[in-house]
Coordinates of C-alpha atoms in Angstrom, one line a residue:
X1 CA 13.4 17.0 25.9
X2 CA 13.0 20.7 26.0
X3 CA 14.0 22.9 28.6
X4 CA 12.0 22.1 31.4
X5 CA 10.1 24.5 32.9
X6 CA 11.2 23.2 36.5
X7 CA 13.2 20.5 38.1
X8 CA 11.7 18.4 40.8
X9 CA 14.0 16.8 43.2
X10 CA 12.0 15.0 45.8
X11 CA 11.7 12.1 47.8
X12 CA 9.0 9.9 49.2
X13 CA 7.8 8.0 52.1
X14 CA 5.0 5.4 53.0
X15 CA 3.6 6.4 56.8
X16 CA 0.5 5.5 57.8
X17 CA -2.0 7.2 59.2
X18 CA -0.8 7.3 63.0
X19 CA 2.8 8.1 62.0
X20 CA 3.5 11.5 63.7
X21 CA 5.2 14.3 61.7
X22 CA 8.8 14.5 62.4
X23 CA 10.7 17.0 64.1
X24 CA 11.2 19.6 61.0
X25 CA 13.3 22.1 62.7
X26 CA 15.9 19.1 63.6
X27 CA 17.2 18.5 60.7
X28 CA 20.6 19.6 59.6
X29 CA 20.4 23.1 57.6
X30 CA 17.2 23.8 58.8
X31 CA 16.6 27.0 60.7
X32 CA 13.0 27.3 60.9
X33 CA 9.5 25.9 59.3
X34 CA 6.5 28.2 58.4
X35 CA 2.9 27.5 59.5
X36 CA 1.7 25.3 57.7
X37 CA -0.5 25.7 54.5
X38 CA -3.5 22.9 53.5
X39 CA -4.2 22.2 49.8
X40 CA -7.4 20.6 48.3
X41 CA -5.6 19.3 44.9
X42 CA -7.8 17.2 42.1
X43 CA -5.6 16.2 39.3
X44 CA -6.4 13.8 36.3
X45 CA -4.2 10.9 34.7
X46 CA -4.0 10.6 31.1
X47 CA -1.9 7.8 29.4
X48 CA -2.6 5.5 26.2
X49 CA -4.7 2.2 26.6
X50 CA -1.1 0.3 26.6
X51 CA 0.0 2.9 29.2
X52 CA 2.9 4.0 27.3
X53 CA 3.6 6.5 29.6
X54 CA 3.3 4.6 32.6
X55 CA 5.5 1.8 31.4
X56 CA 8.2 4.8 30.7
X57 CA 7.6 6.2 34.2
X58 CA 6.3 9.3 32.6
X59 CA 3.4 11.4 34.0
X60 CA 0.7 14.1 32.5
X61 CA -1.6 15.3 34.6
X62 CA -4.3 17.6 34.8
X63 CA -4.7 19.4 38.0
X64 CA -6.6 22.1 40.0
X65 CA -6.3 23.6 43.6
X66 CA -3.0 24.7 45.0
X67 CA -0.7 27.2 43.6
X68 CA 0.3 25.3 40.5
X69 CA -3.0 24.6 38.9
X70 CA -2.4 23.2 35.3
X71 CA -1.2 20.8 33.1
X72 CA 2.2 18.9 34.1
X73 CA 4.2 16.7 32.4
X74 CA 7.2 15.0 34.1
X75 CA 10.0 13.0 32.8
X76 CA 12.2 11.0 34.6
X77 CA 15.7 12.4 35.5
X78 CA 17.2 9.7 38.3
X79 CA 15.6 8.0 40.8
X80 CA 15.4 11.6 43.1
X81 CA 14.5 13.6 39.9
X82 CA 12.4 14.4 37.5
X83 CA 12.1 17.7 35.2
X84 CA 8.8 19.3 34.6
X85 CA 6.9 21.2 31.8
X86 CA 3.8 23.0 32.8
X87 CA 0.7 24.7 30.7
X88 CA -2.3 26.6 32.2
X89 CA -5.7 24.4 32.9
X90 CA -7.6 25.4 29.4
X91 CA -11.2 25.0 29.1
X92 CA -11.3 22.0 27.8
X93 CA -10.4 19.4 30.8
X94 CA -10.0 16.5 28.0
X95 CA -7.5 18.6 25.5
X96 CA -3.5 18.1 26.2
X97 CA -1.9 20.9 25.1
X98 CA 0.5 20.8 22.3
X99 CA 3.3 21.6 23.8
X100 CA 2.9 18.6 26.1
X101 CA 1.9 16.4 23.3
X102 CA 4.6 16.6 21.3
X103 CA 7.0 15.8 24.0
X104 CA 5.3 12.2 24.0
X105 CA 4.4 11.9 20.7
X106 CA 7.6 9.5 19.9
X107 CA 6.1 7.1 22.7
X108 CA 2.3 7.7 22.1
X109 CA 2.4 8.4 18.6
X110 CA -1.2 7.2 17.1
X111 CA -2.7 6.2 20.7
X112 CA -5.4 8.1 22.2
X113 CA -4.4 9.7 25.4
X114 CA -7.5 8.9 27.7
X115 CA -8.2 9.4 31.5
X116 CA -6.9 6.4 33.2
X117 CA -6.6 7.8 37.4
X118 CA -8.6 10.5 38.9
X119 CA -6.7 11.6 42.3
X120 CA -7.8 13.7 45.2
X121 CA -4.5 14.7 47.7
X122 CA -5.1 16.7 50.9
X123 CA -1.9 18.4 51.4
X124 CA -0.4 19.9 54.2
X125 CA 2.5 21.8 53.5
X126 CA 5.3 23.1 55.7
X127 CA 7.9 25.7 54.2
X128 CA 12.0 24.4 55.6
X129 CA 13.7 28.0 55.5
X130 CA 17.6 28.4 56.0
X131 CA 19.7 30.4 57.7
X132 CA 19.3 33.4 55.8
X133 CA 15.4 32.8 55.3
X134 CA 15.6 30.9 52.0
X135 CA 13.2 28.6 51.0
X136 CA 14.9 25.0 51.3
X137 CA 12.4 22.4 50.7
X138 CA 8.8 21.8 51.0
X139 CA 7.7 19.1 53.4
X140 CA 4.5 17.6 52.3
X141 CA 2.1 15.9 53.9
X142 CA -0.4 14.3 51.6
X143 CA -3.9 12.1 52.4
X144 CA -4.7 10.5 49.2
X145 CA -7.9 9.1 47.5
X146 CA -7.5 7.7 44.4
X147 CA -9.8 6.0 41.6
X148 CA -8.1 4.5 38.8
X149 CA -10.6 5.0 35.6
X150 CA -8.9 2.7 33.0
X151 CA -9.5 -1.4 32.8
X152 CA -10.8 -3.2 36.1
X153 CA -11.9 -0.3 38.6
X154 CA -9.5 -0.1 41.5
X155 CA -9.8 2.7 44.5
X156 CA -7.5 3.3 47.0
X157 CA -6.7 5.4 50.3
X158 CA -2.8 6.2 51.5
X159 CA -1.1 8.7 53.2
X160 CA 2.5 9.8 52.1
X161 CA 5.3 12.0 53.1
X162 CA 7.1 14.1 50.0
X163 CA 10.4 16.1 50.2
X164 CA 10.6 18.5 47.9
X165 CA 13.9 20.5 47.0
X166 CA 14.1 24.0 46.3
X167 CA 16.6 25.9 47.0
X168 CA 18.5 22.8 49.2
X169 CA 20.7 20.7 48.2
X170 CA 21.0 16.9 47.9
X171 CA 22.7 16.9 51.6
X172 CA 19.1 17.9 53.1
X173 CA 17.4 15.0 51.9
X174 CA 19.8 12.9 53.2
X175 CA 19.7 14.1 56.5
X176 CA 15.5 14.2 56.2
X177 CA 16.2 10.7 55.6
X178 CA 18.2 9.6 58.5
X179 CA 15.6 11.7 61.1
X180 CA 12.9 9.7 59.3
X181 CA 14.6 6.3 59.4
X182 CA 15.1 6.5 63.3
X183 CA 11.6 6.8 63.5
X184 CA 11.1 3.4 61.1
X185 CA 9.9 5.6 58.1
X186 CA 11.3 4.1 55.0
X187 CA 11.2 5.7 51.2
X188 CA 8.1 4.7 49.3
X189 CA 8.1 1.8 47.1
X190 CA 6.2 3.1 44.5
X191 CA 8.0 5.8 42.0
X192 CA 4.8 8.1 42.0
X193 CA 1.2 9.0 43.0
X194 CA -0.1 7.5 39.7
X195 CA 2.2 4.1 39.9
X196 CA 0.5 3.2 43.1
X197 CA -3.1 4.2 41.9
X198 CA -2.5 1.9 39.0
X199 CA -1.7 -1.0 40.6
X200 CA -1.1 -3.9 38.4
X201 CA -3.1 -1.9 36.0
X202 CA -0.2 -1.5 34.0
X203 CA 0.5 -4.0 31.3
X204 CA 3.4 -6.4 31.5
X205 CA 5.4 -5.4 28.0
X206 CA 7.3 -8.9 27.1
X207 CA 11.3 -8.0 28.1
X208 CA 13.4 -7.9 25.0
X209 CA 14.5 -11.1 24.0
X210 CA 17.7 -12.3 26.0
X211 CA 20.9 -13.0 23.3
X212 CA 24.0 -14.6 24.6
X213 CA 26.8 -12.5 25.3
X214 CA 29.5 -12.2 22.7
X215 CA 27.7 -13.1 20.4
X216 CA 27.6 -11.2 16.9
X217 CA 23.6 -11.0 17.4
X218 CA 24.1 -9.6 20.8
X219 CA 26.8 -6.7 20.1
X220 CA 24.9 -6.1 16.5
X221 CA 21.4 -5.8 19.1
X222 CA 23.0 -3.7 21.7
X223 CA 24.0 -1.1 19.4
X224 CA 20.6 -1.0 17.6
X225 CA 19.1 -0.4 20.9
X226 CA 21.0 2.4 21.6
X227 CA 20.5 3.9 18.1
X228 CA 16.5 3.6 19.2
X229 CA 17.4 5.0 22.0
X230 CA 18.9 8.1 20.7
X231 CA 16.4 8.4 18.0
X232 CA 13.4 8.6 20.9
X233 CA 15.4 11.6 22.8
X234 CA 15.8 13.2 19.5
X235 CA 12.2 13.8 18.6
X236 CA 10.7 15.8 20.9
X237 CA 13.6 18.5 20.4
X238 CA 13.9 18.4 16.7
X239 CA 9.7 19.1 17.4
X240 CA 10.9 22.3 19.3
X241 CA 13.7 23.7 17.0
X242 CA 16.6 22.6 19.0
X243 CA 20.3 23.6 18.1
X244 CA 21.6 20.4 16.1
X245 CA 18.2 18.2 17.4
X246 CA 17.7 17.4 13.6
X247 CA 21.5 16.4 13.0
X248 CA 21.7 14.3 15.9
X249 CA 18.2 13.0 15.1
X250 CA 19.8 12.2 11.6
X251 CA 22.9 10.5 12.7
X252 CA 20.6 8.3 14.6
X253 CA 18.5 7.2 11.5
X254 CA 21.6 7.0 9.6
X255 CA 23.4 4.8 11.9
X256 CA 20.4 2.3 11.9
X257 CA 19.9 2.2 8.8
X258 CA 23.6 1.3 7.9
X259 CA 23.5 -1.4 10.9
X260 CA 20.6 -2.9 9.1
X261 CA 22.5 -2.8 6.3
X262 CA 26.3 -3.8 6.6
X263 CA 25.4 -6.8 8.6
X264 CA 22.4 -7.5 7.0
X265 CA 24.0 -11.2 6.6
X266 CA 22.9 -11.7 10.4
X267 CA 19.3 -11.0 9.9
X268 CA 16.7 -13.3 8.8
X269 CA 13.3 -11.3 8.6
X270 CA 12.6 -9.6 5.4
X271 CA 11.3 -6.5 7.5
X272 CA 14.8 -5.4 7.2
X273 CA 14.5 -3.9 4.1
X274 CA 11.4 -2.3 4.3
X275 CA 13.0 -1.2 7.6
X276 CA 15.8 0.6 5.4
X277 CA 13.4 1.8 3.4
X278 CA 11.2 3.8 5.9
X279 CA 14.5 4.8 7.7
X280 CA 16.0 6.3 4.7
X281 CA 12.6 8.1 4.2
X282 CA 12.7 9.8 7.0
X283 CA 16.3 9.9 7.3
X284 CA 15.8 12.0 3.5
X285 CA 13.3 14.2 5.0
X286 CA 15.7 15.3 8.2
X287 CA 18.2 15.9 5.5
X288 CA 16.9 18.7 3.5
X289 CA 16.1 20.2 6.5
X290 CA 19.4 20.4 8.0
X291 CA 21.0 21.2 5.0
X292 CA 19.6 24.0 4.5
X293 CA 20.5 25.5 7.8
X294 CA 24.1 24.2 6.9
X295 CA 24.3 26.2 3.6
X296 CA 22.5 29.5 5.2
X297 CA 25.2 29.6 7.8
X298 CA 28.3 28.8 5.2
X299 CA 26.9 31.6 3.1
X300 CA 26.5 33.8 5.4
X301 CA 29.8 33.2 6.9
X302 CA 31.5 33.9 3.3
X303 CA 29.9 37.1 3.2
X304 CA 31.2 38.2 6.1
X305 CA 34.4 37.7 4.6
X306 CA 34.1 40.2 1.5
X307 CA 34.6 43.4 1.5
X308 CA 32.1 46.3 1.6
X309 CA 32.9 47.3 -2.0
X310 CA 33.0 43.5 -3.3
X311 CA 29.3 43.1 -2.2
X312 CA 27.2 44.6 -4.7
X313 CA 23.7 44.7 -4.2
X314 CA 21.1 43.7 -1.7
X315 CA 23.1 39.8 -1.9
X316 CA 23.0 39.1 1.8
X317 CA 19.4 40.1 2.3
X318 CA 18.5 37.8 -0.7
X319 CA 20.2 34.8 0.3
X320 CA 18.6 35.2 3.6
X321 CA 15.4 35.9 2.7
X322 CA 15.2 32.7 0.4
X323 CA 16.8 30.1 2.3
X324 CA 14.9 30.9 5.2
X325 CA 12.2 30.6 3.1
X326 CA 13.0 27.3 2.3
X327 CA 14.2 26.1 5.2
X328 CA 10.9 26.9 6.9
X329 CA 9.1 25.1 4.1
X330 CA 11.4 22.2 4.9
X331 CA 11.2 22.1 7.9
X332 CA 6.9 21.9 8.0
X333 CA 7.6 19.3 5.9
X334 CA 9.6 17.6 8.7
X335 CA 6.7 18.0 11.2
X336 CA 4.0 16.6 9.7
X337 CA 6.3 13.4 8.8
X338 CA 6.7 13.2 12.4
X339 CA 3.2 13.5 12.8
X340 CA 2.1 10.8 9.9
X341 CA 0.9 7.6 10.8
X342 CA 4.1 6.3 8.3
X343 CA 6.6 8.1 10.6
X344 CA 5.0 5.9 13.5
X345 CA 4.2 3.0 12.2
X346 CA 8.4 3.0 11.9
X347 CA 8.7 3.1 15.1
X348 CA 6.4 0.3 16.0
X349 CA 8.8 -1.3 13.3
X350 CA 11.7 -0.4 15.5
X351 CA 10.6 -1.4 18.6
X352 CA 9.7 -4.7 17.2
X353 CA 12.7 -5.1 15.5
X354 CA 15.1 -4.5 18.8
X355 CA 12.9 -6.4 20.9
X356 CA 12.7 -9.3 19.2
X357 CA 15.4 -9.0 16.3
X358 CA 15.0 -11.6 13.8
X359 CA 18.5 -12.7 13.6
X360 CA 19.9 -15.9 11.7
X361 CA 21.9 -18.5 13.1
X362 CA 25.3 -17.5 12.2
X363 CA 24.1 -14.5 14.7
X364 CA 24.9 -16.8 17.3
X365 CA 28.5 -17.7 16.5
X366 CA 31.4 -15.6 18.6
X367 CA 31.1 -12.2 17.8
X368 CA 35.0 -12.3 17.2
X369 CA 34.7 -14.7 14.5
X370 CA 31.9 -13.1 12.5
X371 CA 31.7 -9.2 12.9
X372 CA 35.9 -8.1 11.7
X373 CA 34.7 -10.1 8.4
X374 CA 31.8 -8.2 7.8
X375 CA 33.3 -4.7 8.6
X376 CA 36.4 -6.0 6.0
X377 CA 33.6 -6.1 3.1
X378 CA 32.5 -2.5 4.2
X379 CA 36.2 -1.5 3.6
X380 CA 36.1 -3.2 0.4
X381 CA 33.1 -1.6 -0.5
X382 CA 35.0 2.0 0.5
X383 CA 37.5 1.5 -1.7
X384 CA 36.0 0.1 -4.5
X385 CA 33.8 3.4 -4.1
X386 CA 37.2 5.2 -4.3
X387 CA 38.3 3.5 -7.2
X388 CA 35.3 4.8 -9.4
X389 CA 35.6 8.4 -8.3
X390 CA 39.0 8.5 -9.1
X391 CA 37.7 7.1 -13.0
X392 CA 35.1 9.1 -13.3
X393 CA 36.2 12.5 -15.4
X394 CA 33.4 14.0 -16.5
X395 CA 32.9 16.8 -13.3
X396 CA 29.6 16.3 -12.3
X397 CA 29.5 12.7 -12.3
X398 CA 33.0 12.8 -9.9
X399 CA 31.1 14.8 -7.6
X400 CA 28.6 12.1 -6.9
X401 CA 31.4 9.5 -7.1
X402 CA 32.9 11.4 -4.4
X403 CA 29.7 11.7 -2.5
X404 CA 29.5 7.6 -2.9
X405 CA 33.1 7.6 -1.0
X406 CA 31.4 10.0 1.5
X407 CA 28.8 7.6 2.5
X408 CA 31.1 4.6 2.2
X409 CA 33.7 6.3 4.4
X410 CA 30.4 7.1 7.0
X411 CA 28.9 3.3 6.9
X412 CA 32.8 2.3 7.7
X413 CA 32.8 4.6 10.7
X414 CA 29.4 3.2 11.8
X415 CA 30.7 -0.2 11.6
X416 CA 33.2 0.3 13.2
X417 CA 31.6 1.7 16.6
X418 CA 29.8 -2.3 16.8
X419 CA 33.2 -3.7 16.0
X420 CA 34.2 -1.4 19.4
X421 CA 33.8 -4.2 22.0
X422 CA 35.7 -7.2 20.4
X423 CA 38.8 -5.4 18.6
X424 CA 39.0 -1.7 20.3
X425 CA 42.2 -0.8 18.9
X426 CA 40.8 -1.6 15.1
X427 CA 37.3 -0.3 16.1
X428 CA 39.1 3.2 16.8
X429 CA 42.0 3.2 13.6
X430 CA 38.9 2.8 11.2
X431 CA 36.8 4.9 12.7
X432 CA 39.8 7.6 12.5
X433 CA 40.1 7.2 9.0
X434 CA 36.4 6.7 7.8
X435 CA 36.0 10.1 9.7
X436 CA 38.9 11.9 8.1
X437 CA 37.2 10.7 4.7
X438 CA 34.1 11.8 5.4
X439 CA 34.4 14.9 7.1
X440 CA 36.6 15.8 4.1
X441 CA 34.8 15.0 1.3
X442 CA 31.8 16.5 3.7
X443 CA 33.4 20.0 3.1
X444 CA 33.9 19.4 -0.5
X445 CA 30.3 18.1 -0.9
X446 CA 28.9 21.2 1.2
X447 CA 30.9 23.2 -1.5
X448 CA 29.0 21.5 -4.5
X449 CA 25.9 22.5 -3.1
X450 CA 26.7 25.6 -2.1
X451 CA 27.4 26.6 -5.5
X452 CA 24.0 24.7 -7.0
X453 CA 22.2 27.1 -4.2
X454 CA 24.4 30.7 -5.5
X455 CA 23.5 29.1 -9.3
X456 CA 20.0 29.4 -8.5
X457 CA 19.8 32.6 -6.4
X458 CA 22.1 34.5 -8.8
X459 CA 19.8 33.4 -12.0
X460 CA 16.5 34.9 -9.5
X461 CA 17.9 38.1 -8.6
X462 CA 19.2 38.3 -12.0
X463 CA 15.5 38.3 -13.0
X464 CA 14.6 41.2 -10.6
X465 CA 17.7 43.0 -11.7
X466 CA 20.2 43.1 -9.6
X467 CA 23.8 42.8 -10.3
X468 CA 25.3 39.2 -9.7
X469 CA 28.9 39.9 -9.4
X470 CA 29.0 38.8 -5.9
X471 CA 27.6 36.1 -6.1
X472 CA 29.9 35.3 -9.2
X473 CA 32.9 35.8 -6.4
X474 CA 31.2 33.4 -3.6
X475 CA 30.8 31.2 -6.8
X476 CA 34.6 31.1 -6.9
X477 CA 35.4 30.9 -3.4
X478 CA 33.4 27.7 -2.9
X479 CA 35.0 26.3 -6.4
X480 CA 38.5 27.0 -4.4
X481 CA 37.7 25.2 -1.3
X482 CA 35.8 22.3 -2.9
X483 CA 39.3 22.2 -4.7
X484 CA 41.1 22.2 -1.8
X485 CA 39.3 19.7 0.3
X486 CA 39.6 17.5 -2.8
X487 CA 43.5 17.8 -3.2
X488 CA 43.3 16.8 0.4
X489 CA 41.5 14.0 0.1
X490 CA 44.1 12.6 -2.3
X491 CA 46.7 13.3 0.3
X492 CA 44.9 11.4 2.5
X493 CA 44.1 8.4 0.3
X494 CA 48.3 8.1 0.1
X495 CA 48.2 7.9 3.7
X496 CA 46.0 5.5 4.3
X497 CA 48.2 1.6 5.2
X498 CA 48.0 -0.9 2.7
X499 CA 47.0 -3.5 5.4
X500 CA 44.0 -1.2 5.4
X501 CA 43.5 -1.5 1.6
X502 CA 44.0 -5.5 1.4
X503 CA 41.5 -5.9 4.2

């Protein structure tokens, strides 16, 4: 998620309406409570049919009255906390605004976001001020009214107490809480406003289908999960720009798709390879995106390293100015695949997929028994990888080899992290190596396109003129280090055990 615009740390409480208010001023930190302030706030509910949101404990709201009249999104944090984005009302009471949407996009994807709870809160607010006049918490006493708007009509009438924090600390809810215990007030059941207005209006999604522990199924299943996992958080950052969003974004794909993949021997369903498919789509499409970035920032960094008199030219504006270009191009290209009803109709694949993975039976043998195999034939498949780089001669053809290692070494590593459970030690020697390989071969790889991209941008300003001499040294460099992270990599295959090799 993005930066939130504000942090809500709050607690509530069911009371009903003959509880008296407790004695503010009493508890611990608390020096003094304004008059209070009363709010006539009107705020409408918006979720998908399914409710999506709901079922994620997410809420977006439209709301007037009050000082914060907007739009609000919130996001679960913990059980106290949730962060917070906010956007001004609009004119149009039915249009969430972008920003908002694309935050939820990854759960909401091609779902209309309807009006599903219209609430009314009369709010009383008191002001908890410290000892040196700061504003604490806000105490809030709130009369609800509530109509919910989607599926069976449902109404409803409750009064709550909310503690807000803000500029307290965790210590003050605590001690909030112990003044409102003694007078037989407990915390609210219900996680929020809108979870109570809904009611059983929420659906009941089917839980993801149990798998026996230790199992190969269940360790393959856990760590798809979390690789669905990772790729949900992802997508709304690599939707705002987010320092390495689309690389970790990336890894995620890339892990699934290899898990889907290496033990591929598990899984029944056909789905799985159009699941690869789709996943090395998209997994394609984040790629050239953060490639580019990678190459803009290696070439920039080399330029930094010549000398006034070696640059010649306007070489660092040119390089700039192109592979911006193109990394802006790629990366609209990346939005509107995250927009397209392919992008989403993967995730429904997903979801389905880790729910209720279509496994075989051999899934359900010991876990111990079945996955060390199955990460051996990934090692096999390394070095047999290996073995045609290294009798490959002609140079551009070895520089794919070598990028075939890459990928081998990386679906190794990837293994390996499943293998993690059942044979730690092993789980963490391959990964050790795999990584080595592939980071590596990564910088040689990165060097080979670096030097396509100067082949290209020398022959354009060539064109318009300029003198390509610098670029003709950058050309070298990169030859030099691709060099040297090859020569390394031979070092490293020598190192490598043979108990490793005969796997």
């Amino acid at each position: 998620m993005v930066n939130p615009d504000s942090a809500e740390i709050e607690r509530k409480y069911d009371v009903t309406s003959s509880t008296a208010l407790p004695d503010l001023p009493s508890i611990d930190g608390v020096f003094r409570v304004e008059e209070s302030q009363v709010f006539d706030l009107d705020a409408v509910y918006f979720d998908t049919a399914n409710m999506v949101l709901a079922a994620h404990h997410i809420t977006l709201r439209r709301r007037t009255g009050g000082d914060d009249a907007g739009w609000h999104l919130k996001l679960p944090v913990s059980d106290d906390e949730r962060s917070e984005l906010h956007e001004p009302l609009g004119s149009d009471p039915q249009s969430v605004p972008h920003r908002l949407l694309e935050q939820v996009a990854v759960l909401v994807r091609s779902r209309e976001l309807t009006p599903v709870v219209h609430l009314i809160t009369r709010r009383t607010v008191h002001r908890l001020r410290g000892r040196h006049d700061e504003l604490l918490a806000l105490f809030c006493d709130d009369e609800v009214t509530t109509a919910r708007l989607a599926g069976d009509p449902l109404e409803q009438q409750w009064r709550e107490w909310e503690l807000e924090l803000v500029d307290g600390q965790i210590p003050l809810l605590d001690a909030a809480e112990r003044l409102f215990s003694a007078s037989r007030v407990s915390r609210s059941d219900s996680r929020s406003k809108l979870a109570r207005a809904l009611g059983d209006g929420v659906p009941q999604h089917p839980a993801p289908a149990a798998l026996e522990r230790d199992t190969a199924g269940a360790l393959l299943v856990t760590a798809l999960r979390e690789y669905r996992d990772e790729l949900v958080r992802t997508d709304p950052l690599v939707r705002e720009d987010r320092p390495e969003s689309i690389h970790d974004m990336r890894v995620a794909t890339a892990k699934f798709r290899a898990a889907v993949g290496t033990f591929h021997s598990l899984i029944a369903n056909e789905d799985a390879t159009t699941l690869r498919t789709e996943l090395g789509w998209i997994g394609h499409i984040l790629g050239g995106a953060r490639d580019l970035d990678v190459i803009a920032a290696r070439l920039a960094g080399r330029l930094r390293t010549e000398s006034e008199a070696q640059i010649i030219g306007p070489v660092g504006e040119r390089i700039s100015h192109q592979l911006s270009k193109d990394s802006s191009a790629a990366k609209a290209v990346l939005l509107e695949s995250l927009d397209s009803p392919r992008y989403f109709r993967l995730l429904d694949q997903i979801d389905a997929f880790v729910a209720h993975p279509p496994l075989r039976e051999s899934a359900d043998a010991a876990a111990s028994g079945v996955l060390p195999g199955i990460v051996d034939h990934r090692i096999r498949a390394l070095f047999t990888a290996m073995h045609d780089a290294d009798q490959t001669i002609d140079r551009s053809r070895h520089d794919l080899a070598l990028h075939e290692v890459r990928k081998a070494a990386k679906e190794v590593r990837y293994a390996a992290e499943v293998l993690l459970p059942i044979r730690p030690n092993r789980a963490r020697r391959l990964a050790k190596i795999a990584k080595l390989v592939q980071d590596t071969l990564g910088e040689q790889h990165d060097s080979v396109v670096a030097r396509q991209t100067l082949e290209r941008l020398s022959a354009a300003s060539y064109l318009l003129g300029d003198d390509c001499f610098t670029y003709g040294r950058l050309h070298r460099t990169e030859q030099d280090l691709g060099e040297d992270a090859e020569a390394r990599y031979e070092k490293l295959l020598r190192r490598i055990p043979k108990s490793l090799r005969q796997a």
